[in-house]
Coordinates of C-alpha atoms and ligand atoms in Angstrom, one line a residue:
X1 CA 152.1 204.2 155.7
X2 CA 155.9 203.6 154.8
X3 CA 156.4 201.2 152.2
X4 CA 159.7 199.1 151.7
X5 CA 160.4 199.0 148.3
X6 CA 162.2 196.0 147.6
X7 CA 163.5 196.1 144.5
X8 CA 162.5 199.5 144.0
X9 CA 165.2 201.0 141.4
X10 CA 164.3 198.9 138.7
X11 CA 162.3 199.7 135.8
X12 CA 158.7 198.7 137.1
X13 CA 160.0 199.4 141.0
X14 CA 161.0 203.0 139.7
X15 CA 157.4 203.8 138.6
X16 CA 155.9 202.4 141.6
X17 CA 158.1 204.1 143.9
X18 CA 157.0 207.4 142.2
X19 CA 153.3 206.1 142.7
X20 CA 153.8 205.8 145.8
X21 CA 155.1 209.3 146.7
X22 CA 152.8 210.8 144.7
X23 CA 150.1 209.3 146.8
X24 CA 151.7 210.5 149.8
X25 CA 153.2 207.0 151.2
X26 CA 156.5 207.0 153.0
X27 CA 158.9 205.2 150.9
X28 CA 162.3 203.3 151.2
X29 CA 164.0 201.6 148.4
X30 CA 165.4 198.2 149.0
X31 CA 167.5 197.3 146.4
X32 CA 171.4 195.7 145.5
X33 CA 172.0 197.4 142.2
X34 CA 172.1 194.5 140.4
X35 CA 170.4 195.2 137.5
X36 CA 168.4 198.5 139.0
X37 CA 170.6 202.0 138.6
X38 CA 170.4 204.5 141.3
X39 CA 169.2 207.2 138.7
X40 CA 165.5 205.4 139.4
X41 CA 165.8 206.5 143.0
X42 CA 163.8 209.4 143.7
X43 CA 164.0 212.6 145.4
X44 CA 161.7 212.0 148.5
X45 CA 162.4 208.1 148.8
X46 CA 164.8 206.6 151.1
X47 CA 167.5 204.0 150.1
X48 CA 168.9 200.8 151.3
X49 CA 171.5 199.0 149.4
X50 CA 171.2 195.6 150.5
X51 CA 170.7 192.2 148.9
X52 CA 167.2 189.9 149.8
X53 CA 169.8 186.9 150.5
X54 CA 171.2 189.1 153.4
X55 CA 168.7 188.1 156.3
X56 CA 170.3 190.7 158.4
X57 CA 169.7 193.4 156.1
X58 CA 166.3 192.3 155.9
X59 CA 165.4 192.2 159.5
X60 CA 167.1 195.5 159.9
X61 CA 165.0 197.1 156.8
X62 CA 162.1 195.6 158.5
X63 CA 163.0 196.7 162.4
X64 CA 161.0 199.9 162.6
X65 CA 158.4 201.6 161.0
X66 CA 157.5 199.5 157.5
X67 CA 154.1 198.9 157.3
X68 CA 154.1 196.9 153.9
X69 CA 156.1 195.6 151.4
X70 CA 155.9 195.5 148.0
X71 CA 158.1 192.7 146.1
X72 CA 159.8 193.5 143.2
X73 CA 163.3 192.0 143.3
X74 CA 163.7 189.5 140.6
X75 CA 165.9 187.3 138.1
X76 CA 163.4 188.2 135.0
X77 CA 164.8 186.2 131.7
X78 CA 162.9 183.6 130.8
X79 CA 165.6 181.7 128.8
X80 CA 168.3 182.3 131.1
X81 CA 166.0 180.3 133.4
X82 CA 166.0 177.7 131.4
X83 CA 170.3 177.4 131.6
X84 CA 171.0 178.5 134.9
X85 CA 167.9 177.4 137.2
X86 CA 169.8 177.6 140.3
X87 CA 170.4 181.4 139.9
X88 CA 166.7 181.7 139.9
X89 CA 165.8 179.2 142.6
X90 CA 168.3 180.9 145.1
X91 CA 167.2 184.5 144.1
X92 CA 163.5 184.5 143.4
X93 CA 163.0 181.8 145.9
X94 CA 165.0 181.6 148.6
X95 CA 165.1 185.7 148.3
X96 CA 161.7 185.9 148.6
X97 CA 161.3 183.5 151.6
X98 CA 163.8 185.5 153.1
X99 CA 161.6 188.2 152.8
X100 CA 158.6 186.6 154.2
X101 CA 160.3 185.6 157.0
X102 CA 161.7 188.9 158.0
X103 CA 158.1 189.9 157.5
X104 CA 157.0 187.6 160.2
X105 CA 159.6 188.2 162.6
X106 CA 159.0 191.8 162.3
X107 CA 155.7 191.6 161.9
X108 CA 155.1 193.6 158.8
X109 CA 151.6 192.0 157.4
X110 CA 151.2 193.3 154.0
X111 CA 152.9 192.5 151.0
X112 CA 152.3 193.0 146.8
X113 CA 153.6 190.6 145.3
X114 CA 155.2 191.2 141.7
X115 CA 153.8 187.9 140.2
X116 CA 153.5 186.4 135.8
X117 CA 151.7 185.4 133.9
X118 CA 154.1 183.2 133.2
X119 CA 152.8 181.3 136.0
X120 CA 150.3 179.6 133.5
X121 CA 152.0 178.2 130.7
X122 CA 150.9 177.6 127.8
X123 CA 147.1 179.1 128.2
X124 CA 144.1 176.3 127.5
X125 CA 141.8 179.1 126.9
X126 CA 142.2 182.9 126.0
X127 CA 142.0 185.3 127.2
X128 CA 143.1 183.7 131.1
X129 CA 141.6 184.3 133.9
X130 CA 143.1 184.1 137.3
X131 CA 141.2 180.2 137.7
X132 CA 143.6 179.2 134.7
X133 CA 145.7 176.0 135.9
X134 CA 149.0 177.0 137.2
X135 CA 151.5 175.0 134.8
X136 CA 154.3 177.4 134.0
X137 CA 156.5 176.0 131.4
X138 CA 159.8 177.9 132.2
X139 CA 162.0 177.8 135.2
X140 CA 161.5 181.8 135.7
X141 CA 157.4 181.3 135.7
X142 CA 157.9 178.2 138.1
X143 CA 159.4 180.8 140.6
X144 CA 156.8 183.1 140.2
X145 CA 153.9 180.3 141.0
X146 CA 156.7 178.5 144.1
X147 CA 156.0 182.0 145.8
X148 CA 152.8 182.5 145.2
X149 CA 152.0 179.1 147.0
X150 CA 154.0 180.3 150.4
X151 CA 152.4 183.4 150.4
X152 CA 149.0 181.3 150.0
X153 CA 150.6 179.3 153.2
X154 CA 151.9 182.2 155.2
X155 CA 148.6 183.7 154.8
X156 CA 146.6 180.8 155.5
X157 CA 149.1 180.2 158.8
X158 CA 148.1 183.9 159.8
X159 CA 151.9 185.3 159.4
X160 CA 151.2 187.9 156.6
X161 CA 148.5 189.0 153.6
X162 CA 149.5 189.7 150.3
X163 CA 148.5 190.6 146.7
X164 CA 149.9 188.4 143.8
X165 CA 149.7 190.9 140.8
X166 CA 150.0 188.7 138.0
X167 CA 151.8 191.3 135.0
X168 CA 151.0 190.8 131.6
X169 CA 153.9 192.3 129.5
X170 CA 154.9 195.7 130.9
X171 CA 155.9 198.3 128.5
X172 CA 156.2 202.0 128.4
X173 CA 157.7 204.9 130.5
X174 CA 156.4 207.6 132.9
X175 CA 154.9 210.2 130.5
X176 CA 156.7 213.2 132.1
X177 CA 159.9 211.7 131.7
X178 CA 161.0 211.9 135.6
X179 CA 162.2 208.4 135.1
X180 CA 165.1 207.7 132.6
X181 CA 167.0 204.5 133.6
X182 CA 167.1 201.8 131.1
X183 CA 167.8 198.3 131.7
X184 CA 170.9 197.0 131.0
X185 CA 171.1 194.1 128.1
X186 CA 167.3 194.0 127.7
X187 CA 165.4 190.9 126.4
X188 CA 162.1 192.3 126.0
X189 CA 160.8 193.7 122.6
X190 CA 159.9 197.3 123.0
X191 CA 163.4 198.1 124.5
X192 CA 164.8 195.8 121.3
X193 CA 163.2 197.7 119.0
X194 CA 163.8 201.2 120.5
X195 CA 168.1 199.6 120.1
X196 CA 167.2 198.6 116.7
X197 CA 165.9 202.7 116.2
X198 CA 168.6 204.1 117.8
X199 CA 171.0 202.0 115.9
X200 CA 172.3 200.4 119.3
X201 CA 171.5 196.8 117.9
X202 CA 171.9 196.3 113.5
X203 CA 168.4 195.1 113.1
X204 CA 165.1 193.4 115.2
X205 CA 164.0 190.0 114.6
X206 CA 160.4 189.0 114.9
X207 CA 160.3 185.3 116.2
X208 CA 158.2 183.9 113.7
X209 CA 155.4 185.0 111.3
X210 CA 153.5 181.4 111.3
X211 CA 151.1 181.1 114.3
X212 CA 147.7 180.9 114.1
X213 CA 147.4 184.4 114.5
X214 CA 145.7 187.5 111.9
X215 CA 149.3 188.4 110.8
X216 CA 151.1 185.2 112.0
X217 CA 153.3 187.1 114.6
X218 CA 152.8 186.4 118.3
X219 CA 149.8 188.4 120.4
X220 CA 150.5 189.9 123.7
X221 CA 148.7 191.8 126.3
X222 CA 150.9 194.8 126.5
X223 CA 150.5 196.8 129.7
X224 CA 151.9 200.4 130.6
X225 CA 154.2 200.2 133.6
X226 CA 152.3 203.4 135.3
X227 CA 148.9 201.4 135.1
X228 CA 150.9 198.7 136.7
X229 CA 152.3 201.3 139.4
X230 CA 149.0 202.4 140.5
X231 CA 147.8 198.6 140.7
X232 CA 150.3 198.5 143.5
X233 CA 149.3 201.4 145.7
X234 CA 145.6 200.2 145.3
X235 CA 146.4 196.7 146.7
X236 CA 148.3 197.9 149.3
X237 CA 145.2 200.2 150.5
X238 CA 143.3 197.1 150.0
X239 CA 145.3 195.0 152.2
X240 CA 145.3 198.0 154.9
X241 CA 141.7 198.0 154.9
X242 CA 140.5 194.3 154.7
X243 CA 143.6 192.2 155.5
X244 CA 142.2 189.9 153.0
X245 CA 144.8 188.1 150.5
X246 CA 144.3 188.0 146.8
X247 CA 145.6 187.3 143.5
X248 CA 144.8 189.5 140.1
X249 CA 146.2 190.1 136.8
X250 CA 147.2 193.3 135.4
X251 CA 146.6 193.3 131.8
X252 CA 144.6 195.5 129.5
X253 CA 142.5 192.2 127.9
X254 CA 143.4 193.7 124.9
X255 CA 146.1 191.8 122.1
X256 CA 148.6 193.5 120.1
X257 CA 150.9 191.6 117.8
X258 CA 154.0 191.7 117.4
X259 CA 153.9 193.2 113.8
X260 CA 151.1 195.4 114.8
X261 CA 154.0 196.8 117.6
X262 CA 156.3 197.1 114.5
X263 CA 154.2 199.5 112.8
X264 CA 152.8 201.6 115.6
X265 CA 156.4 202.3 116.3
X266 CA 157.9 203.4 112.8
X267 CA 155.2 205.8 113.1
X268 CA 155.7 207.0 116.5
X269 CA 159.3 207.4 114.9
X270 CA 158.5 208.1 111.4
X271 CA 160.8 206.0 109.8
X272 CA 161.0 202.3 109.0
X273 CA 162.7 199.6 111.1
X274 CA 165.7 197.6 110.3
X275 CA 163.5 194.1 111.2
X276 CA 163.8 190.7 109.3
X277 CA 161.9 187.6 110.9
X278 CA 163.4 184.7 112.5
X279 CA 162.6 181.4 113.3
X280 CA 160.2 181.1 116.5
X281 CA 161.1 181.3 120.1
X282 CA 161.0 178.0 122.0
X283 CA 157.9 177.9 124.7
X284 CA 156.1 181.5 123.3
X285 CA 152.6 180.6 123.2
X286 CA 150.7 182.7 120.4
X287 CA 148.2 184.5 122.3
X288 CA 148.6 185.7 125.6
X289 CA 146.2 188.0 126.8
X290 CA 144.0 188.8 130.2
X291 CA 141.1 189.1 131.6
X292 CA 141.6 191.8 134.0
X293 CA 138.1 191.6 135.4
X294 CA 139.0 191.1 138.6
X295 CA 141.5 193.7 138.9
X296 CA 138.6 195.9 138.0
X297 CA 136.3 194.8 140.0
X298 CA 138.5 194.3 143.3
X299 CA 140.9 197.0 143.2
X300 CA 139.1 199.6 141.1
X301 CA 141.8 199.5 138.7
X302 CA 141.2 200.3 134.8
X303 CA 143.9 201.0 132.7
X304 CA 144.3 204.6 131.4
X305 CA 146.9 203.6 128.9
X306 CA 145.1 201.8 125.7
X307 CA 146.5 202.6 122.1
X308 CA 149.8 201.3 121.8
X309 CA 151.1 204.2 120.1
X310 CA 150.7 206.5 122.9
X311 CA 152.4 204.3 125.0
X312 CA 155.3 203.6 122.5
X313 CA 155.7 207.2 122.4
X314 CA 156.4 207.5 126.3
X315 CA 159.5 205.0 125.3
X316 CA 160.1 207.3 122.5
X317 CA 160.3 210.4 123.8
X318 CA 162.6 209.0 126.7
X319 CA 165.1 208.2 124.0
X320 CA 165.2 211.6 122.4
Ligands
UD1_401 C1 158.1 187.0 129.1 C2 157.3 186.2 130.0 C3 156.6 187.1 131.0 C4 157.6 187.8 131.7 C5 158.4 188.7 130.8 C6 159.6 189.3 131.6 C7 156.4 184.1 129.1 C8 155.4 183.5 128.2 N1 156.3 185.4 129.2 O1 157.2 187.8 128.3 O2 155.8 186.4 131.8 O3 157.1 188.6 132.7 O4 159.0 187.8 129.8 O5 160.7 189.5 130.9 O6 157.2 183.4 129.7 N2 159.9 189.2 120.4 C9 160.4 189.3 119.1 N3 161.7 189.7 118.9 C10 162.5 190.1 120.0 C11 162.0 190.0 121.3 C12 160.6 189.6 121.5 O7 159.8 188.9 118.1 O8 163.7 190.4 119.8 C13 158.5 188.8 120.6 C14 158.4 187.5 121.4 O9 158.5 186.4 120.6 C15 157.0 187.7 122.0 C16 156.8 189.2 122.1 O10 157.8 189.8 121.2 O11 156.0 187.2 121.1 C17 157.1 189.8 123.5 O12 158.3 189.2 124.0 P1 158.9 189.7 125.3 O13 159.0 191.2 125.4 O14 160.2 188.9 125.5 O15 157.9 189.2 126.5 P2 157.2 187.8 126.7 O16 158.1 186.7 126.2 O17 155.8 187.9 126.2

């Protein structure tokens, strides 16, 4: 099978492009630089610079030979969602309905979806399951659930089937170091901190130390991006064999604070942080974490990657 990789030379399309060769799939990278570097593109893959607003580009990616898609082009900043919504309605929507209709026209049937769980707000329950209402409470996780909901149409219509992988937060780098581009102007907190190691940024804040959580810091379900990677490569066998459509999350079920991070990186780099804590971030919920049941169950998929020190020390050992 030759996947198109859309999005493919970013930091989670990276490790899923190497997934994907190591299993032997055919790959091409689709994917307009944006915020993805062309160090992530990897002996063996092919490349396409294009843009998913270019229909053309699309249809021609499409013409010949792709037997699946997986999804992973994406505005991901959840405030800058908030400001500038039509940046994110134009290039996670319209971009992605660009892609389902090239899909159709060329009739490519599978697609993995890189979905949130942002898609369900503030949870009502912990940990969240994938029957959790859908009520995303930024613009970015809005996106995330407008796509799901065509794919459930397409699908329904009989145009395409697709996987909605529903990412907790995705942390962590390839162990053996075969991928080395960083994102640019990260907003996430393991990149943060590893600037705040490096001396790249003065000092980390921690967005508040007073939730109703054990240390008062925010819990998250962190997630190593090669777990995620071989989610993909499962889903698309899935689809290959059964056709059927589906929607899981990829988390570990397990919560890690935000101090608890803290710690298990000064000892992963044996030396205390520069951190002072800050007022909270507007719409974090305290606890997000998954159950990944389904995942398990459906796909197969466990986790290898469970102590958050080993996986802060794949980020780690990048940087040195
Ligand atoms: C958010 C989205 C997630 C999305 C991801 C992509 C929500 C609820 N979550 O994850 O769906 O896929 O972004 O970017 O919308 N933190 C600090 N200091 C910092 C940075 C972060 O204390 O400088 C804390 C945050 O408050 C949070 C935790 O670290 O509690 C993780 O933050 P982050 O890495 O930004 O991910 P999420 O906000 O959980």
């Amino acid at each position: 099978m030759r996947i198109l990789v859309i999005g493919g030379a970013g930091y989670i399309g990276s490790h899923v492009q190497k997934q994907l060769l190591e299993e032997g799939f055919g790959v091409t990278v689709f994917d307009d630089l944006s915020s993805g570097d062309r160090v992530n593109l990897l002996p063996g893959a092919d490349f396409i610079l294009g843009s998913i607003l270019d229909k053309k580009a699309l249809a021609h990616a499409m013409s010949g030979g792709i037997d699946g898609v997986v999804h992973l082009a994406a505005k991901k900043a959840v405030g800058e969602s908030m400001e500038w919504p039509e940046i994110y309605a134009e290039n996670n929507i319209c971009g992605a309905l660009n892609i389902l209709n090239a899909m159709t026209a060329c009739g490519v049937r599978h697609i993995v979806f890189s979905s949130s769980a942002a898609v369900y707000g503030m949870p009502r329950y912990i940990p969240l399951d994938e029957a959790h209402p859908i009520e995303p409470i930024n613009y970015y996780g809005y996106t995330k659930a407008a796509i799901e909901e065509n794919m459930r149409w397409y699908a329904r219509l009989g145009k395409i089937d697709y996987a909605a992988l529903r990412y907790f937060n995705a942390v962590g780098y390839a162990a053996d170091k075969s991928i080395t581009g960083k994102e640019r102007n990260p907003q996430n907190l393991l990149p943060i901190i590893m600037e705040a190691a490096t001396g790249k940024r003065e000092k980390l804040s921690i967005f508040g130390n007073d939730y109703d959580t054990p240390d008062g810091t925010c819990v998250r379900d962190y997630v190593h991006v090669s777990d995620l990677a071989r989610a993909h490569t499962l889903a698309l066998k899935k689809l290959a064999t059964d056709g059927e459509s589906f929607t899981v999350n990829l988390g570990t079920g397990k919560g890690t604070s935000v101090k608890e991070i803290v710690d298990a990186a000064e000892k992963v780099i044996g030396r205390k942080l520069n951190y002072d804590y800050a007022p909270r971030r507007a719409g974090d919920p305290a606890i997000l974490t998954a159950k990944a049941d389904k995942a398990r169950q459906l796909l197969g998929w466990e986790p290898q990657y469970t102590d958050i020190e080993e996986i802060i020390r794949t980020v780690w050992n990048l940087e040195q």
